Coordinates of C-alpha atoms in Angstrom, one line a residue:
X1 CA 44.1 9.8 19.5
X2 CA 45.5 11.3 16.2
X3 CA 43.7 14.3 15.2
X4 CA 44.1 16.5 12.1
X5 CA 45.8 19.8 13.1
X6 CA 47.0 22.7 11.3
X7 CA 50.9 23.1 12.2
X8 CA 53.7 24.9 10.1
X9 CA 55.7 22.8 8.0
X10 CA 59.8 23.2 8.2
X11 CA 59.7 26.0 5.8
X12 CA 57.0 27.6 8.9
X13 CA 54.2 27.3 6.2
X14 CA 50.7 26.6 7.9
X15 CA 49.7 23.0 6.7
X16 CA 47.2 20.8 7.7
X17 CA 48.4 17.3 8.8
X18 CA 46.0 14.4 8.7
X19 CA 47.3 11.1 10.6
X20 CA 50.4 13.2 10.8
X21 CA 51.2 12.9 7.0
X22 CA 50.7 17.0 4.9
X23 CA 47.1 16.9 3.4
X24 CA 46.0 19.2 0.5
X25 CA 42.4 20.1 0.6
X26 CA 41.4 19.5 -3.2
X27 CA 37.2 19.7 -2.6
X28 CA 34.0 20.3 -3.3
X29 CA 31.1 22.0 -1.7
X30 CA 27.4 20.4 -2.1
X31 CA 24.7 22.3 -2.7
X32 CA 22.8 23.1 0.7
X33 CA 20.2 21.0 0.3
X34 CA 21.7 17.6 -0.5
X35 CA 22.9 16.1 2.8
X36 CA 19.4 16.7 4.3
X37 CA 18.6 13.4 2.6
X38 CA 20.9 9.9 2.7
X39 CA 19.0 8.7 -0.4
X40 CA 19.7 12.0 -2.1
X41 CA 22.9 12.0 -1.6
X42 CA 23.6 7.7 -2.7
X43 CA 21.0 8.7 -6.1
X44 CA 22.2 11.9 -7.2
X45 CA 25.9 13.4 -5.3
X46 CA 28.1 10.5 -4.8
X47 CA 27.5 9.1 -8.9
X48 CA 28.4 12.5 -9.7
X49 CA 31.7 12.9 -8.2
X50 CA 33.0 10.0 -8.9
X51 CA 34.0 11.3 -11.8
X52 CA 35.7 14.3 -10.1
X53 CA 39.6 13.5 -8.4
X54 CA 38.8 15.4 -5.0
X55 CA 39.9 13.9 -2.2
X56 CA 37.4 15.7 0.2
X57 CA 34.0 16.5 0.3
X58 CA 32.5 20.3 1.9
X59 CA 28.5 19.1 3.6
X60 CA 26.6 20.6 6.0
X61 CA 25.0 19.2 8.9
X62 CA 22.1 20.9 10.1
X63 CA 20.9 22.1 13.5
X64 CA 17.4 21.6 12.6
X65 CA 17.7 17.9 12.1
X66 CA 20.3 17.2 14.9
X67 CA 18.2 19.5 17.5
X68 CA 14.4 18.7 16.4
X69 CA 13.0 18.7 19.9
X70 CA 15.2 21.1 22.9
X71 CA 17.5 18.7 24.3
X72 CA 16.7 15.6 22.1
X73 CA 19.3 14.7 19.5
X74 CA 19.6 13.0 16.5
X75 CA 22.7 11.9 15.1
X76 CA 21.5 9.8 12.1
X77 CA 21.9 12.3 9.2
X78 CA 25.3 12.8 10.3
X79 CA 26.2 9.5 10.4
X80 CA 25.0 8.5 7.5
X81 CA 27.0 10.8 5.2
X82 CA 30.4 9.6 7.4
X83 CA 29.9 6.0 6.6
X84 CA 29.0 7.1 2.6
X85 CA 32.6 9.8 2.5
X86 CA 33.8 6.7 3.9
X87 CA 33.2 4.2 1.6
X88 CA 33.6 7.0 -1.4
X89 CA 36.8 7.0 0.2
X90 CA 36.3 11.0 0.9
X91 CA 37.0 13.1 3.5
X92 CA 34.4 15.6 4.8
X93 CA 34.8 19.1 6.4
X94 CA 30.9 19.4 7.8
X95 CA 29.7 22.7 7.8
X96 CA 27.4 23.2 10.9
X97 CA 24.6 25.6 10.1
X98 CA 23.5 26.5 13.4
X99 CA 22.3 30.0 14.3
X100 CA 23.4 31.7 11.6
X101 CA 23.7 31.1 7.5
X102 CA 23.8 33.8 4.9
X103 CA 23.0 35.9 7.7
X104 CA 20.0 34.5 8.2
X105 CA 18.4 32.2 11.1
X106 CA 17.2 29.3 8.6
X107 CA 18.7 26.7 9.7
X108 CA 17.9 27.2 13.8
X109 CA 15.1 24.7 15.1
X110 CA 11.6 25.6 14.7
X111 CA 11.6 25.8 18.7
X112 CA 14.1 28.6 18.5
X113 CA 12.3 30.5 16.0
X114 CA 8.6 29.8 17.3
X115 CA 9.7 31.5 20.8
X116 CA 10.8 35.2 19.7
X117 CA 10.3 36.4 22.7
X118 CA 13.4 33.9 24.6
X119 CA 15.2 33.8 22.0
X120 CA 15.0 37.2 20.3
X121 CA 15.4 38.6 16.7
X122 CA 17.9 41.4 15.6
X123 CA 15.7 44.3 14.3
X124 CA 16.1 46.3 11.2
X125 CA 14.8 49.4 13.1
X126 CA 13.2 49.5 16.5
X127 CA 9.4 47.9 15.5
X128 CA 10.7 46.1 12.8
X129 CA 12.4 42.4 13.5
X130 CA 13.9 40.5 10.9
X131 CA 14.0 36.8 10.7
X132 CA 17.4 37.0 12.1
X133 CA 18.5 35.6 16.4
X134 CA 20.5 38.4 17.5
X135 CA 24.1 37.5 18.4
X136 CA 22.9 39.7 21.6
X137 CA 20.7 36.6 22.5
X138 CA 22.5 34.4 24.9
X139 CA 20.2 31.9 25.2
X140 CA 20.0 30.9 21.8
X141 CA 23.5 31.4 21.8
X142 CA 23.7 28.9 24.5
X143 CA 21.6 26.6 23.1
X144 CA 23.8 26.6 20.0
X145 CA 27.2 25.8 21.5
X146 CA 25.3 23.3 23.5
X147 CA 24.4 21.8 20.3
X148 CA 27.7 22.4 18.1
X149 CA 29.3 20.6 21.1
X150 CA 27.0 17.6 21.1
X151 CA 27.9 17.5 17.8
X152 CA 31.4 18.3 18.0
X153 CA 31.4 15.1 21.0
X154 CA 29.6 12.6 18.7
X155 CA 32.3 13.3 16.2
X156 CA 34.9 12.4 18.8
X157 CA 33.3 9.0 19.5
X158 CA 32.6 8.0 16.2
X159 CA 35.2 9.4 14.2
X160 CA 38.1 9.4 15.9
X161 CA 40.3 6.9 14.9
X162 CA 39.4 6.8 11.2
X163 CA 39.3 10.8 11.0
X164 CA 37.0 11.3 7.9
X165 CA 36.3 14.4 9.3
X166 CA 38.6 16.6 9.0
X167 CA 37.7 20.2 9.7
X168 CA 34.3 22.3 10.6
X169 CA 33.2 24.9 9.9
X170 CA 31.2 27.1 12.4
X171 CA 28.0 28.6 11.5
X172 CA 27.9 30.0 7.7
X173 CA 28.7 33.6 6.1
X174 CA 27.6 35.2 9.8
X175 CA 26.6 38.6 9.9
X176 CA 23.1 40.4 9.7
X177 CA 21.6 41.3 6.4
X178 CA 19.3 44.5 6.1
X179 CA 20.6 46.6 8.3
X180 CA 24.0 48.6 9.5
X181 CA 23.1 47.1 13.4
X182 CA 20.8 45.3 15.2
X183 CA 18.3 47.6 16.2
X184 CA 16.3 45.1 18.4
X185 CA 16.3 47.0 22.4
X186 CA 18.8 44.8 24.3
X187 CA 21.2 45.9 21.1
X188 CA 20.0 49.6 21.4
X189 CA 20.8 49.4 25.1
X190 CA 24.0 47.5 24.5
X191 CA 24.8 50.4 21.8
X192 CA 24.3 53.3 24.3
X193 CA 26.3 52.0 27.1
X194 CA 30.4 51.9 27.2
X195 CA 32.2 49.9 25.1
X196 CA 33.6 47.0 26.8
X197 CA 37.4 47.0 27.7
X198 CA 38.2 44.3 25.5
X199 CA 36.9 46.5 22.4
X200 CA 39.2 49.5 23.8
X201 CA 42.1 47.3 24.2
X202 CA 42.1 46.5 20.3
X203 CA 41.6 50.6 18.9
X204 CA 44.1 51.5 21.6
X205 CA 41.3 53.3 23.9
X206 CA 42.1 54.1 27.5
X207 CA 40.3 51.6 30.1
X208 CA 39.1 54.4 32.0
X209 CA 36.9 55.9 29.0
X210 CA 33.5 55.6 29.7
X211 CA 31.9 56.8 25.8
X212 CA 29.7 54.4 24.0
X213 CA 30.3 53.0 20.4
X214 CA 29.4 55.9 18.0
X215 CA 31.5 58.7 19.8
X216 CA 34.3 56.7 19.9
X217 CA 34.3 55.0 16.5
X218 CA 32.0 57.3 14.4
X219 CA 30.4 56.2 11.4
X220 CA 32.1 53.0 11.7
X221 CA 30.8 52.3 15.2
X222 CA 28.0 50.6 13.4
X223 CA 29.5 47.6 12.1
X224 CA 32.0 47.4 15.0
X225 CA 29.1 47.0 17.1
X226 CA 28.3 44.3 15.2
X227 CA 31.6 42.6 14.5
X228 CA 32.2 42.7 18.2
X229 CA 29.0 40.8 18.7
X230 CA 29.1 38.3 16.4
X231 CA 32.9 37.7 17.4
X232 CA 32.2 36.6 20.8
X233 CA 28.8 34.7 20.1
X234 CA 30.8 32.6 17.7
X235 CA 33.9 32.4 20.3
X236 CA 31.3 30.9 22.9
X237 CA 30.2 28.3 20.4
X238 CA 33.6 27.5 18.3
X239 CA 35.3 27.2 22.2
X240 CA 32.2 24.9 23.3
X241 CA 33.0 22.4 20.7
X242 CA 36.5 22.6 20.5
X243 CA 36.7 21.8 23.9
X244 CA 34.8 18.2 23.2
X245 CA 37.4 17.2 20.3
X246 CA 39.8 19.5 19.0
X247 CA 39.7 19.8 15.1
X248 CA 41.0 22.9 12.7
X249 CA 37.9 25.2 12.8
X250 CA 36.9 27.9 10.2
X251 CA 34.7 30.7 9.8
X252 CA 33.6 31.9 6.1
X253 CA 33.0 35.6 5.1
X254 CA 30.9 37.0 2.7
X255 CA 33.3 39.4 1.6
X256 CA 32.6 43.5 1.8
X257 CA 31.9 44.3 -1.7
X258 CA 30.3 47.5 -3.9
X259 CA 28.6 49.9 -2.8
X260 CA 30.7 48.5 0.4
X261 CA 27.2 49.5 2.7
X262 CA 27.5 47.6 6.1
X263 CA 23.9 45.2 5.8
X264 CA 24.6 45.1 2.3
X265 CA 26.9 42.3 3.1
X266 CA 26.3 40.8 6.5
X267 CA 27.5 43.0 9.1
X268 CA 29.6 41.5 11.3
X269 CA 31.1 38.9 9.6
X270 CA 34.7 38.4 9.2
X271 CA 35.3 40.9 5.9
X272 CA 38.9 41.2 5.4
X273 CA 39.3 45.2 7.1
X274 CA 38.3 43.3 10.3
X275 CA 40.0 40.2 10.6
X276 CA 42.5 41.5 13.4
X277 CA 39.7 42.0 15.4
X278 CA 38.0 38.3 14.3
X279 CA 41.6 36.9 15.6
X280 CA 41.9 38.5 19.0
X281 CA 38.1 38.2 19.9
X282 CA 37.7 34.8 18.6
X283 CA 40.8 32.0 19.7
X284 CA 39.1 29.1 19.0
X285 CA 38.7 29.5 15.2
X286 CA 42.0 28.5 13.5
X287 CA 41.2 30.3 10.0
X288 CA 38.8 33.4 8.3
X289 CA 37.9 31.6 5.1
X290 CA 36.5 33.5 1.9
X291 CA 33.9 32.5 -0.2
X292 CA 35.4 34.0 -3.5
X293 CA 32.9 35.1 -5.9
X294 CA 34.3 38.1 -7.0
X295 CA 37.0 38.1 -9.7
X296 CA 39.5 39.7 -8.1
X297 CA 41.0 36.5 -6.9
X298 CA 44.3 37.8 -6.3
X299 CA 43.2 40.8 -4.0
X300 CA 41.1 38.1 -1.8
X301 CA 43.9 35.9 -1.6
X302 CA 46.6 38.9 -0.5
X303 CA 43.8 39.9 1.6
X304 CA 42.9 36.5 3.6
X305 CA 46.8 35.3 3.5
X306 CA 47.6 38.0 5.6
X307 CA 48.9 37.7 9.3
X308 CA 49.7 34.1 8.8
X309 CA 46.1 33.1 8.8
X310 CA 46.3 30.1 6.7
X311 CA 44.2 30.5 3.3
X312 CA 41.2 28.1 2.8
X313 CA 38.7 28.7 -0.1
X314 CA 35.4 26.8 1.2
X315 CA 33.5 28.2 -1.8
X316 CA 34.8 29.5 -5.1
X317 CA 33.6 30.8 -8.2
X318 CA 31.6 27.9 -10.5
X319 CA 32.8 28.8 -13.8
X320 CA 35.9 28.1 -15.6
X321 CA 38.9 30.2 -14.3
X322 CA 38.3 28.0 -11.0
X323 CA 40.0 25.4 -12.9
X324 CA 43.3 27.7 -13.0
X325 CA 42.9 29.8 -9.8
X326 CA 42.9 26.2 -7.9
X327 CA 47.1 26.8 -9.0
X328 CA 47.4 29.7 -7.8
X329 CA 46.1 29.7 -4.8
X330 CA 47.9 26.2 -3.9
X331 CA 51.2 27.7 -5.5
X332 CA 51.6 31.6 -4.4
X333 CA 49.8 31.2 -0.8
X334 CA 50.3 27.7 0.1
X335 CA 46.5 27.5 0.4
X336 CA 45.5 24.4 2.7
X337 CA 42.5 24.0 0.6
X338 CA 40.1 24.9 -2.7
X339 CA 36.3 23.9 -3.5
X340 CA 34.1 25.2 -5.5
X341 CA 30.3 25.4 -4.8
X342 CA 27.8 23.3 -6.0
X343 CA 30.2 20.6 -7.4
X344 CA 28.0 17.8 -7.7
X345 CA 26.6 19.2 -10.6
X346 CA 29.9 20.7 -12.2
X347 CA 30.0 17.8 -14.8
X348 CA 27.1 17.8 -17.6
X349 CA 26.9 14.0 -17.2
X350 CA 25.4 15.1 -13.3
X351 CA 22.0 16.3 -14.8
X352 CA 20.1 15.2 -17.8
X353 CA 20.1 17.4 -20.7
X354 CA 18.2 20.2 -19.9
X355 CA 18.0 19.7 -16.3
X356 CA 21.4 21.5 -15.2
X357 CA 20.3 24.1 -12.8
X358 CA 21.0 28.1 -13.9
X359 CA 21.3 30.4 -11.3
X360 CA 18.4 33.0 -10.6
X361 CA 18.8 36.5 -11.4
X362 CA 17.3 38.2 -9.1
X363 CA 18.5 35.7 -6.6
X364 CA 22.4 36.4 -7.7
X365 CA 21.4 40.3 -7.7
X366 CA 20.3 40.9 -4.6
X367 CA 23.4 39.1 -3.4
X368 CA 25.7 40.9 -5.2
X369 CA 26.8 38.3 -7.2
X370 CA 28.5 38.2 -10.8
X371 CA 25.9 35.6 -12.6
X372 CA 28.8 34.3 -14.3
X373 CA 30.4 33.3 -10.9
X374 CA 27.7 30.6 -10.8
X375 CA 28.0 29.7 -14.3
X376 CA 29.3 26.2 -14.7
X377 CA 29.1 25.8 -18.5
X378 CA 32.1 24.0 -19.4
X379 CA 33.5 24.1 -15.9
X380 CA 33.7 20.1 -15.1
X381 CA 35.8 19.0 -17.8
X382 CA 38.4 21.4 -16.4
X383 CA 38.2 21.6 -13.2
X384 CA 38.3 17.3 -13.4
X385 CA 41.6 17.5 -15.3
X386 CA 43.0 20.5 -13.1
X387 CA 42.2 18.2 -10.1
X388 CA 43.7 15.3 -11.4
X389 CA 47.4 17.0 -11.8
X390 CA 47.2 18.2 -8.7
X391 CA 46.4 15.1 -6.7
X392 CA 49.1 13.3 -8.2
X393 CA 51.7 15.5 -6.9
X394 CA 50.3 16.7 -3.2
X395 CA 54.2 15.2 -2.0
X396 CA 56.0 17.2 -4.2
X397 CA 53.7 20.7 -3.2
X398 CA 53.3 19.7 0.4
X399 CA 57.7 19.3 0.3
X400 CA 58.4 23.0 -1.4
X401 CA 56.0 24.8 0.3
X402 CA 57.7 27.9 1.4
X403 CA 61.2 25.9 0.1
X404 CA 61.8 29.5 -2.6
X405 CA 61.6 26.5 -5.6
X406 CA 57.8 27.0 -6.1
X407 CA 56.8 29.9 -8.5
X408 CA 53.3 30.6 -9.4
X409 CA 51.8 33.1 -11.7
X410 CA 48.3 34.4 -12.5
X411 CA 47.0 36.9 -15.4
X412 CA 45.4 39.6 -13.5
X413 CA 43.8 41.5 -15.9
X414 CA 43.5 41.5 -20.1
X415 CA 46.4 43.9 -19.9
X416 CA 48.6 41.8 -18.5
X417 CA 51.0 39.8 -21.2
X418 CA 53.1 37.5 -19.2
X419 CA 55.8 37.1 -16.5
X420 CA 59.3 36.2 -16.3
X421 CA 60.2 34.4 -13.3
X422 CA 64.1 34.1 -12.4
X423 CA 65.2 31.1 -11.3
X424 CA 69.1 30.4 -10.0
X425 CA 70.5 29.8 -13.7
X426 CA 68.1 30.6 -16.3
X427 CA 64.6 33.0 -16.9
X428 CA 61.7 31.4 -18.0
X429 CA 59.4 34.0 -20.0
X430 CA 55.9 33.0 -20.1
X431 CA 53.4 34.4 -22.2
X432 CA 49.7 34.6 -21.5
X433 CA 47.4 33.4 -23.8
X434 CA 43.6 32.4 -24.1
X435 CA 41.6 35.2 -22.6
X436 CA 38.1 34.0 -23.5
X437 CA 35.1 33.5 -20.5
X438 CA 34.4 30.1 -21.6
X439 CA 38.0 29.0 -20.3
X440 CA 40.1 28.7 -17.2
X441 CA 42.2 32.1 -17.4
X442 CA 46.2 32.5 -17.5
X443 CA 47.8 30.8 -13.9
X444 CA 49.8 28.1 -13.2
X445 CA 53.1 27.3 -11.0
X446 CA 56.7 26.0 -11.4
X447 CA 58.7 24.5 -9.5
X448 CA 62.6 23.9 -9.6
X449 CA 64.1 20.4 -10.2
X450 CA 67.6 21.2 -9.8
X451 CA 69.6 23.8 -11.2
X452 CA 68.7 23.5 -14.8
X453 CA 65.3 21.9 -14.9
X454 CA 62.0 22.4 -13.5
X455 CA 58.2 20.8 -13.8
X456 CA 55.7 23.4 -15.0
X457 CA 51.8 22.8 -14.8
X458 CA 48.6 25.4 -15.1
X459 CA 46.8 27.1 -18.0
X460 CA 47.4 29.2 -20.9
X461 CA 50.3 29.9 -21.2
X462 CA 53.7 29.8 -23.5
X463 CA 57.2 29.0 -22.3
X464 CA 60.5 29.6 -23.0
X465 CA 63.5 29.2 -21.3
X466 CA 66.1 32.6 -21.4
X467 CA 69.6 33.5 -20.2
X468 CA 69.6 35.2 -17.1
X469 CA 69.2 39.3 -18.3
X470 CA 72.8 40.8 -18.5
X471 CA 74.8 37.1 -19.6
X472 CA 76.8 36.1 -22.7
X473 CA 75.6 32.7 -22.3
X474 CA 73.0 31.2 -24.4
X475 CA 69.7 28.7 -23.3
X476 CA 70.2 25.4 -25.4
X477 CA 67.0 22.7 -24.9
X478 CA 68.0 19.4 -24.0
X479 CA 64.6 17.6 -23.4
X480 CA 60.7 18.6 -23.1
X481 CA 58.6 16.2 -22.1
X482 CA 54.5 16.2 -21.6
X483 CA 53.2 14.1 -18.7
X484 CA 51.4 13.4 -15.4
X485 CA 52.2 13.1 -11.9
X486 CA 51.2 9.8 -10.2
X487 CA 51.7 9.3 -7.1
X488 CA 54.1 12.4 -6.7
X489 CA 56.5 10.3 -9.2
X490 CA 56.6 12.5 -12.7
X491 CA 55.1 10.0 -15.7
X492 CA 56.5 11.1 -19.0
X493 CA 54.3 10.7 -22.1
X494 CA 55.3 12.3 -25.3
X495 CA 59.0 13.9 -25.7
X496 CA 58.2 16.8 -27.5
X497 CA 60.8 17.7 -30.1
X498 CA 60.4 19.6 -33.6
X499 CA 58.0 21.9 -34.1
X500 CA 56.5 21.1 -30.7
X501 CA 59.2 22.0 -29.2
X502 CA 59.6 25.8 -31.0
X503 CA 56.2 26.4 -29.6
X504 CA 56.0 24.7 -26.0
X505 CA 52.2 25.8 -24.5
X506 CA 50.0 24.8 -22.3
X507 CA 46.4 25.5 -23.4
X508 CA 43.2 26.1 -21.5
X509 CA 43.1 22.0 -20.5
X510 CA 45.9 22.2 -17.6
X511 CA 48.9 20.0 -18.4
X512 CA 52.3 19.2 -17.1
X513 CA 56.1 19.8 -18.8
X514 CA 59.4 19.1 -17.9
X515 CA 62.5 21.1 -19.1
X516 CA 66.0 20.3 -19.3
X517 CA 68.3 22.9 -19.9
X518 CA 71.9 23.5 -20.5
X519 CA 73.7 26.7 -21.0
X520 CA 76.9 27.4 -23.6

């Protein structure tokens, strides 16, 4: 049985292998809704991204459909969207909403929720529960790795030969929403009594100390309370399926942001201060995935790049600058993956006029999020042509990966004018241009093809080709071509001499140059 795995690469760069050949992740999230419904998804999601090159599409599966009745399971939903990705030719990473999504308990049964008293509620102060199963419950946590590995089994025996699934997620942006802690009384009780060894072993407490969470961690005993919690709920779970067929797992955080109030966010989850923790508590998850909506891309990216846990973006930012980040985050971290949310209606021929959804405002307020993160005016047309360059040359990214011939860049900020990145011979200077909203931002990569040439692809951006800083020798231009990768083989299309080739560019639509260069 060939599963998909995540190994490193012969440069030691994490890469996901699907039947044993390097697999870039170029995807696409569906709204949450949409694979709740077969005929949904054959009507209104798979005409829509077929206009879209991704090569795998992000679905949830849903406990409350696989679970209905305790101990009764139905598998039809799931297999349903397998044999559509199938035919689509699309691979799927499923996201299982189980327990916990948005920090919320939406998605768990109704038999789980109609029995609060088995299966009991975190509590956003002693007399007042929230509509949230504690991660202090262990019966509902058992009943949800019982599930997740039901799931993860039927998988096994009905996927594994043609692997269209190719990773899962567990659960969905974990935490609890409202409140610094769970205030319910077996989390009060838990709160009071000494913190377990395995918590003292990670901040370097002595075993034999016998204090409970808040004199030992202060005001940040709170959320590591919580962290702790939700780490080995989701440990239980993640290990129960993984044990029935071993795919790459992920867990995806709602990141800590402004005012930066545990509960705020959802406390617990894997925010990037705690993801040392997340990867000692919690073995059986392979990556801590963000869901970037902030614009800060580059700080999320150091952040969750960190420590060698492989960077997977499960849910990024709907408006325009995802079409450039997507090069970035594939060229400077070796990303295994990218997807924005909501793809299926990233393109306006998804919707009828007047029928493209906008996102709510008080809805994106009080979850902190930028409305124009969910803005997809103009997005499609983009992102479609970012896509496109990219899956024609997965080989050639997959092969430098960590090889030093890969160079990526990104404007960080309206202040910043450009880059020069040294290669072995020659500087290439590139200027950033653009700088509008409506429009991917500044980013792109390059990557060396020999000593004196090298492919270049991304967005706004000018090029030219310099001496290295301190030589007599001069930069002459022997050939500039425009083109398109196809099947990781370089497709020239225009050879841009003349005036085109005193101002080589690449404009807000990605595109793809090769230079030739000699020096005299």
């Amino acid at each position: 049985m060939m599963i998909p795995r995540i190994a490193p690469n012969r440069y030691g760069i994490p890469t996901l292998y699907v039947k044993d050949q390097p697999f870039l992740i170029l995807g696409g999230e569906i709204h949450n809704s949409s694979s709740s419904s077969p005929a949904y998804m054959e009507e209104h999601v798979w005409p829509a991204l077929r206009s879209l090159p991704l090569n795998t599409v992000i679905a949830p599966v849903y406990w409350e459909t696989l679970e209905p009745e305790e101990g009764h399971f139905d598998f039809s939903l799931m297999d349903s969207l397998l044999s559509q990705a199938g035919r689509e030719g699309k691979k799927l990473i499923l996201l299982w909403f189980g327990l916990w999504k948005n920090g919320e308990s939406m998605y768990a049964p109704s038999w789980i929720k109609e029995n609060p008293g088995r299966y009991f509620r975190a509590c956003y102060s002693p007399e007042n529960p929230s509509d949230t199963v504690s991660p202090l419950c262990t019966d509902a946590i058992e009943a949800d790795a019982n599930a997740f590995a039901r799931f993860m089994a039927h998988l096994r025996e009905t996927d594994k030969e043609e692997n269209t699934v190719i990773m899962v997620q567990v659960e969905n942006e974990s935490g609890f929403l409202g409140a610094q802690r769970d205030y319910s009384e077996q989390a009060r009780t838990a709160y009071c009594s000494p913190v377990p060894p395995s918590m003292k072993e990670y901040a370097g407490i002595a075993i034999e100390n016998k204090d409970s969470w808040y004199p030992l961690f202060k005001e940040d005993a709170p959320e590591l309370f919580m962290t702790f919690h939700y780490c080995l709920a989701i440990q239980k779970i993640a290990h129960a399926g993984k044990t029935e067929y071993p795919l790459p797992l992920n867990v995806n955080a709602w990141l800590e942001q402004f005012p930066e109030i545990p509960g705020s966010y959802p406390c617990g989850g894997p925010i990037a201060k705690y993801m040392d923790l997340w990867k000692k508590l919690v073995p059986s998850i392979d990556m801590l995935s963000p869901d970037v909506y902030l614009s800060d891309f580059k700080g999320v990216c150091d952040a969750y790049s960190a420590g060698g846990n492989p960077l997977f973006i499960p849910e990024a930012r709907r408006d325009p600058v995802t079409a450039s980040n997507v090069f970035y985050a594939f060229g400077q971290y070796y990303a295994l993956g990218f997807s924005p949310f909501g793809i299926e209606d990233m393109l306006p021929s998804a919707a009828a006029p007047g029928e493209l959804p906008s996102p709510d405002a008080a809805v994106m307020a009080a979850l902190q999020i930028d409305m124009s993160a969910f803005s997809s005016t103009g997005t499609g047309c983009y992102l479609q042509r970012s896509y496109e360059i990219l899956s024609g040359m997965t080989g050639l990214l997959t092969e430098h990966r960590g090889s030093g011939k890969l160079h990526a860049f990104l404007r960080k900020n309206e202040h910043d004018k450009g880059i020069i990145l040294s290669l072995p011979r020659t500087d290439v200077k590139l200027t950033y241009t653009g700088g509008r909203p409506d429009m991917p931002g500044s980013a792109g990569f390059l990557i060396e093809d020999g000593d004196f040439g090298f492919y270049i692809t991304g967005c706004n951006f000018r090029i030219e080709v310099l001496a290295k800083k301190g030589s007599e020798k001069k930069v002459s231009l022997l050939r500039l071509e425009e083109g398109i990768f196809t099947g990781n083989r370089f497709c020239p299309g225009r050879i841009l001499n003349g005036d085109e080739r005193m101002r080589a560019s690449i404009g807000p639509m990605a595109g793809v140059l090769r230079f030739e260069v000699c020096l005299y």
